Amino acid sequence: MSFAVFLGVVSADPDMLQDVCVADLASKVKVNGFPCKAAFNVTDFFFDGLAKPGVTNNTLGSLVTAANVQEIPGLNTLGVSLSRIDYAPFGLNPPHTHPRATEIVFVLYGELYVGFIAANVLVAKTIKAGEIFVFPKGLVHFQMNVKRAPAAVIAAFNSQSPGTLTIATALFAAKPTVPDNVLAKAFQIDAKEVEMIKAKLAPKS
Amino acid sequence: MSFAVFLGVVSADPDMLQDVCVADLASKVKVNGFPCKAAFNVTDFFFDGLAKPGVTNNTLGSLVTAANVQEIPGLNTLGVSLSRIDYAPFGLNPPHTHPRATEIVFVLYGELYVGFIAANVLVAKTIKAGEIFVFPKGLVHFQMNVKRAPAAVIAAFNSQSPGTLTIATALFAAKPTVPDNVLAKAFQIDAKEVEMIKAKLAPKS
Amino acid sequence: MSFAVFLGVVSADPDMLQDVCVADLASKVKVNGFPCKAAFNVTDFFFDGLAKPGVTNNTLGSLVTAANVQEIPGLNTLGVSLSRIDYAPFGLNPPHTHPRATEIVFVLYGELYVGFIAANVLVAKTIKAGEIFVFPKGLVHFQMNVKRAPAAVIAAFNSQSPGTLTIATALFAAKPTVPDNVLAKAFQIDAKEVEMIKAKLAPKS
Amino acid sequence: MSFAVFLGVVSADPDMLQDVCVADLASKVKVNGFPCKAAFNVTDFFFDGLAKPGVTNNTLGSLVTAANVQEIPGLNTLGVSLSRIDYAPFGLNPPHTHPRATEIVFVLYGELYVGFIAANVLVAKTIKAGEIFVFPKGLVHFQMNVKRAPAAVIAAFNSQSPGTLTIATALFAAKPTVPDNVLAKAFQIDAKEVEMIKAKLAPKS
Amino acid sequence: MSFAVFLGVVSADPDMLQDVCVADLASKVKVNGFPCKAAFNVTDFFFDGLAKPGVTNNTLGSLVTAANVQEIPGLNTLGVSLSRIDYAPFGLNPPHTHPRATEIVFVLYGELYVGFIAANVLVAKTIKAGEIFVFPKGLVHFQMNVKRAPAAVIAAFNSQSPGTLTIATALFAAKPTVPDNVLAKAFQIDAKEVEMIKAKLAPKS
Amino acid sequence: MSFAVFLGVVSADPDMLQDVCVADLASKVKVNGFPCKAAFNVTDFFFDGLAKPGVTNNTLGSLVTAANVQEIPGLNTLGVSLSRIDYAPFGLNPPHTHPRATEIVFVLYGELYVGFIAANVLVAKTIKAGEIFVFPKGLVHFQMNVKRAPAAVIAAFNSQSPGTLTIATALFAAKPTVPDNVLAKAFQIDAKEVEMIKAKLAPKS
């Protein structure tokens, strides 16, 4: 193959499509991941959407800004992505799981209490700027800002699209709704309390 | 290779270890999955622990009996396992995820309301004896017995050890405990309610 | 992502397609597995075709009813499927392999002599209602009803489409036909015997 | 890492073990594949056992000489191996499957009739010196020398240990033996014929 | 399934598409690998393009002739391919890597000095006709003909399309060009030497 | 399993070993990756070694500080890791590949000219603080500081140990040494120039 490449007698396109498969996000055909675009350019491998802090003036005081295959088409089939998470003072990224990836965070600034739960054992720690923590694939985890100042992390995932299952909203804000008796029995609370939580977590319109 | 095997001039052991890797559950060396036993026999591929209904006289009215690599060492490296789930009248297998497998259930008897949540949409249905339902890998799901009679299912998983993350107990019965303010903010309840749920879900001693 | 989901400002569809990829069985584009449908509903994860015994009045006295991705589109990319196998009295599910999956059977009723062959060693046992047996991926295996009563099993596979290679029919009923001298030499029989077996195993028209 | 390597301040061993994992064939601990040796040398990646034709004076007139992880420890975890297959005039490599690999053959000399069976369709062809043919993973296939002269191929597999399931010997020469009634019903022959084939295929002592 | 196949009541096509996915090289839809053709025939699994020596009258005195998925559509999704490499007297297949596969070579004729580099350690050897050598996935390697006579090898890869990154041409003949100061600093040479190498390695028009 | 966990009648250890496999870096047994420790604690998932800038006063003016499985044992089997790369003014992380991972960088501060080469096409761009760029798995890439001020990035990899092949040092500073005629012919330079580069790139003692 070296020689063929050497004399340039092989067009770049087929080789390109072997080395990368840039997502065709607009394709009518949907596959696991995305089909590949016929041509791509450098911007398919670039993203500047994590440069500025996200707006965190919401109930939880946190915002996740994703940089996955939908923002960076070049990530298609490459199995990695990033996110930036910003935290208001005492803000919380609530308990959630990523069905398709392990997460590893690097603290940009601030101080966070972070942890995951494995077999009902909490593995948690307070981490500061420049420190790293790992959340194993599929396990429930959270991060809470423990200071009066904002905080931010860069999170890396070994999936082009790790997915996110936020526990409280999945159970109490799904539509159609999860029956009260399922939630009441699971959390050992009564239907009235279930309804109250559902009301609080319902998407604002 | 056919000829070598034909004349039996190759000892069976090395080939065996290529076709199967029966778990050495007692090995001092721990690896992802299990090391292989030097020799095995037919019972390593057999299990009779799902023949009888499980005892369901507990708070939730359900019992999961596993038939994974720890019960069937022959499953090591083969990527599949089963469970039997028994339900008391109106019993619940509460919301949980399997970090390492998709689950597909076949109803042995009874009638269950089953569902999973994907991107905050509940996908749920009532299923009867002989019917099948799928719970995609890593998504939160549950089954509830909707009749006054017992029910049971056989569940298949595409992992030798799918793992189970039971939402309510992971969050409210972990040790060390998940801080009240994390749970209060996530579920939009106050610390008193968090403490109440923790008390109810605490392992009985 | 938790926040985005929380306020519902992300449409469900893209996340859905990340969590599941329901097979578009009618797609003109064929890929390994199947492309994904743009939308799906609960019936894509449900199947009732294994509820009733299959009709076993055939030469072998067995019938396999599949519940794989073609019956349950929601299984696409999820790597698991089921089958129901029914056996007439003394019926046989003849020696075969599954190129893409390990099989694990749970006996619904009856009594079967089951086994697989690894490196020319037969690993076999008689199993009864409620008992489990494993057939490792790619190895030849069979089940025979050893009683005068019908039998049935639920079989689980770690593939959305395990495939089946039935030894006798693949070799003696393929079209075009496998040359007599290949089969004669392989089984150390003469061409006349080969022709006789071919005649017996030929598909009935 | 470039700098660390540049100044040689990182010992080679750990990096080595990341790039390759040379099989420790003598390890007491057995894992899927093999544990890695602490050190290795160039001969772990070299083999000269395919240079000479194999001896084919046996019933089938063929001999497979393997060059897999057991002959080339350096192949461990690398997912590829070779074999050389020699054929006496009119010799046969009888119908078999490789549970763990696709096979692709390159004819060194001679002329062979080769084929595989997919869904009961025979896909077969006669191939000559320098020609290539593919046998997809897990499907039954064979090669027969159609000339009065010897023939040989180099076969490549995408597994360090593809495994081989030779149909006739697995079914009729397994020990313990597969019951006559299983084989009789599967091949639609009588028990006497089964016994005859078993006698012919039994390993010579 | 055995019975269904036995009576031929299942059309071959769907099963076929499960066992093989022959590349539709002309498909407008591009995916990782290739979509599958609706129908295929025996020639999709056959190739005769490696039968004759390649023309090696070029600067390096070597030629790689590929037999991958683009020449053999049947290889799609099967994870294996071959190449033939021919060497003029003293010809060189220059240092390169295969991003997606381990390579294992079998010498057809001639004598070659071959090697790979792992963690800055050269693992190299002279090999002759019939001998085998392994180049682990992703590591830089080369082969040089050390005799005045031509040489040739068959190379096997565990990828349907291993890809090739030829070091010298990638760095010094890329377009647009890699900046002189990057190459000068990396190789500790001055810009004039960089320009000289670029001129020598530039594709001939 | 939910019930068993609920009553705490299953010890945490076996489940733990299923969810995570913390590397036993000191194990005498070496496997692909690492064996698992019998017990672990929170520090196995934490690392503070990327908090401070690395010392870049070396020939290239760059330093890579790794945070992979050898620094964070909890990453074992989880398929992700980080590095911090620091650049002196005009410092270069020279052309290299990662055999086992795609890399995605987030700029902490400074301004870098970064690029990768695919099929002899350079895909390159200047990126600033907060911006992201992707280097596909196995492709040669580099980063150069284009300012008189220091720069730093966090790099994420989808491997617990991506490996690094630094082109110039692998070819010109390997031991034993790559023969002059191989390098001379590959780069179209004479042996004297090869010797000069080797001298410059030789590890300082």
Coordinates of C-alpha atoms in Angstrom, one line a residue, chain E residues 35-198:
Chain E
P35 CA -23.8 -1.6 3.5
C36 CA -24.7 -5.1 2.3
K37 CA -25.8 -6.0 -1.2
A38 CA -29.3 -7.5 -1.5
A39 CA -27.8 -10.5 -3.3
F40 CA -24.4 -11.9 -3.9
N41 CA -22.6 -14.8 -5.7
V42 CA -19.5 -16.9 -5.4
T43 CA -17.2 -14.3 -7.1
D44 CA -17.8 -11.9 -4.1
F45 CA -15.7 -14.3 -2.0
F46 CA -13.0 -14.9 -4.7
F47 CA -10.0 -12.9 -5.9
D48 CA -7.1 -13.7 -8.3
G49 CA -5.3 -10.4 -8.2
L50 CA -2.4 -11.7 -6.0
A51 CA -1.4 -14.5 -8.4
K52 CA 1.2 -12.6 -10.3
P53 CA 4.2 -10.6 -8.9
G54 CA 3.6 -6.8 -8.7
V55 CA 5.7 -4.4 -10.7
T56 CA 8.5 -3.0 -8.4
N57 CA 10.4 -0.6 -10.7
N58 CA 9.8 2.3 -8.4
T59 CA 12.0 4.4 -6.1
L60 CA 11.5 2.1 -3.1
G61 CA 11.6 -1.2 -5.1
S62 CA 8.5 -2.6 -3.5
L63 CA 4.8 -2.9 -4.3
V64 CA 1.9 -3.8 -2.1
T65 CA -1.1 -5.4 -3.8
A66 CA -4.2 -5.4 -1.6
A67 CA -6.9 -8.0 -1.3
N68 CA -9.2 -6.3 1.1
V69 CA -12.9 -5.5 1.2
Q70 CA -12.7 -3.3 -1.9
E71 CA -11.3 -6.2 -4.0
I72 CA -13.3 -9.0 -2.1
P73 CA -16.7 -7.5 -1.2
G74 CA -17.6 -10.7 0.7
L75 CA -15.0 -9.7 3.4
N76 CA -17.3 -6.9 4.6
T77 CA -17.9 -7.3 8.4
L78 CA -15.7 -10.5 8.5
G79 CA -12.6 -8.8 9.9
V80 CA -9.8 -10.3 7.8
S81 CA -7.9 -9.5 4.5
L82 CA -4.7 -10.3 2.7
S83 CA -2.0 -8.4 0.7
R84 CA 0.8 -9.6 -1.5
I85 CA 4.1 -7.6 -1.2
D86 CA 6.7 -7.8 -3.9
Y87 CA 10.3 -6.6 -3.5
A88 CA 12.9 -5.8 -6.1
P89 CA 16.4 -6.8 -5.2
F90 CA 17.3 -4.8 -2.1
G91 CA 13.8 -3.2 -2.3
L92 CA 12.2 -1.7 0.8
N93 CA 8.6 -1.6 2.2
P94 CA 9.4 1.5 4.2
P95 CA 8.5 2.1 7.9
H96 CA 4.7 2.3 8.2
T97 CA 1.8 1.4 10.6
H98 CA -1.6 -0.3 10.1
P99 CA -4.0 1.6 12.4
R100 CA -6.6 -1.2 12.3
A101 CA -4.8 -4.5 12.2
T102 CA -2.0 -6.8 13.2
E103 CA 0.0 -8.1 10.2
I104 CA 1.4 -11.6 9.9
V105 CA 3.6 -12.4 6.8
F106 CA 4.5 -15.7 5.1
V107 CA 7.5 -15.5 2.8
L108 CA 6.8 -16.9 -0.7
Y109 CA 10.4 -16.6 -1.9
G110 CA 13.5 -14.6 -1.2
E111 CA 15.1 -13.3 2.0
L112 CA 14.0 -10.3 4.0
Y113 CA 15.2 -8.3 7.0
V114 CA 12.0 -7.4 8.9
G115 CA 11.2 -5.7 12.1
F116 CA 8.9 -3.6 14.3
I117 CA 9.5 -1.1 17.0
A118 CA 7.8 -1.2 20.4
A119 CA 8.6 1.4 23.1
N120 CA 11.8 2.3 21.1
V121 CA 13.0 -1.3 21.1
L122 CA 13.6 -2.7 17.6
V123 CA 12.4 -6.3 17.3
A124 CA 13.9 -7.5 14.0
K125 CA 15.1 -10.7 12.2
T126 CA 16.0 -12.0 8.7
I127 CA 13.4 -14.4 7.4
K128 CA 13.4 -16.8 4.4
A129 CA 10.9 -18.7 2.2
G130 CA 8.2 -20.4 4.2
E131 CA 8.9 -18.5 7.4
I132 CA 6.4 -16.3 9.3
F133 CA 6.8 -13.0 11.2
V134 CA 4.3 -10.9 13.2
F135 CA 3.9 -7.1 13.3
P136 CA 1.6 -6.1 16.2
K137 CA -1.3 -3.8 15.6
G138 CA -0.5 -0.1 15.3
L139 CA 3.3 -0.5 15.7
V140 CA 5.8 0.9 13.1
H141 CA 7.4 -1.9 11.0
F142 CA 9.3 -2.5 7.7
Q143 CA 10.6 -5.2 5.4
M144 CA 13.8 -5.0 3.3
N145 CA 15.0 -7.4 0.7
V146 CA 18.6 -8.2 1.6
K147 CA 19.4 -10.2 -1.6
R148 CA 20.1 -9.4 -5.2
A149 CA 17.0 -11.6 -6.1
P150 CA 13.4 -10.6 -6.0
A151 CA 11.3 -11.5 -2.9
A152 CA 7.5 -11.8 -2.1
V153 CA 5.3 -12.3 0.9
I154 CA 1.6 -13.0 1.6
A155 CA 0.5 -10.7 4.5
A156 CA -2.6 -11.4 6.5
F157 CA -4.5 -8.7 8.5
N158 CA -7.3 -9.0 11.1
S159 CA -9.3 -6.2 9.5
Q160 CA -11.3 -6.0 6.3
S161 CA -9.4 -2.8 5.6
P162 CA -6.3 -2.4 7.8
G163 CA -5.3 1.0 6.5
T164 CA -1.7 2.1 6.0
L165 CA 0.2 5.1 7.4
T166 CA 3.5 5.3 5.6
I167 CA 5.7 7.5 7.9
A168 CA 7.9 9.3 5.5
T169 CA 5.3 10.2 2.9
A170 CA 2.7 11.1 5.5
L171 CA 5.0 13.6 7.2
F172 CA 6.9 14.9 4.1
A173 CA 4.5 14.5 1.2
A174 CA 1.2 15.4 2.8
K175 CA -1.0 18.1 1.2
P176 CA -1.3 20.7 2.5
T177 CA 2.2 20.3 3.7
V178 CA 3.3 19.8 7.3
P179 CA 5.1 23.0 8.3
D180 CA 8.9 22.9 8.0
N181 CA 9.4 24.0 11.6
V182 CA 7.4 21.0 12.9
L183 CA 9.4 18.5 10.9
A184 CA 12.7 20.3 11.6
K185 CA 12.2 20.3 15.3
A186 CA 10.9 16.7 15.4
F187 CA 13.9 15.3 13.4
Q188 CA 16.4 17.9 14.7
I189 CA 17.3 18.9 11.2
D190 CA 17.2 22.4 9.6
A191 CA 14.5 23.7 7.3
K192 CA 16.7 23.3 4.2
E193 CA 17.0 19.6 4.9
V194 CA 13.3 19.4 5.4
E195 CA 12.6 21.0 2.0
M196 CA 15.1 18.7 0.4
I197 CA 13.3 15.6 1.8
K198 CA 9.9 17.0 0.8

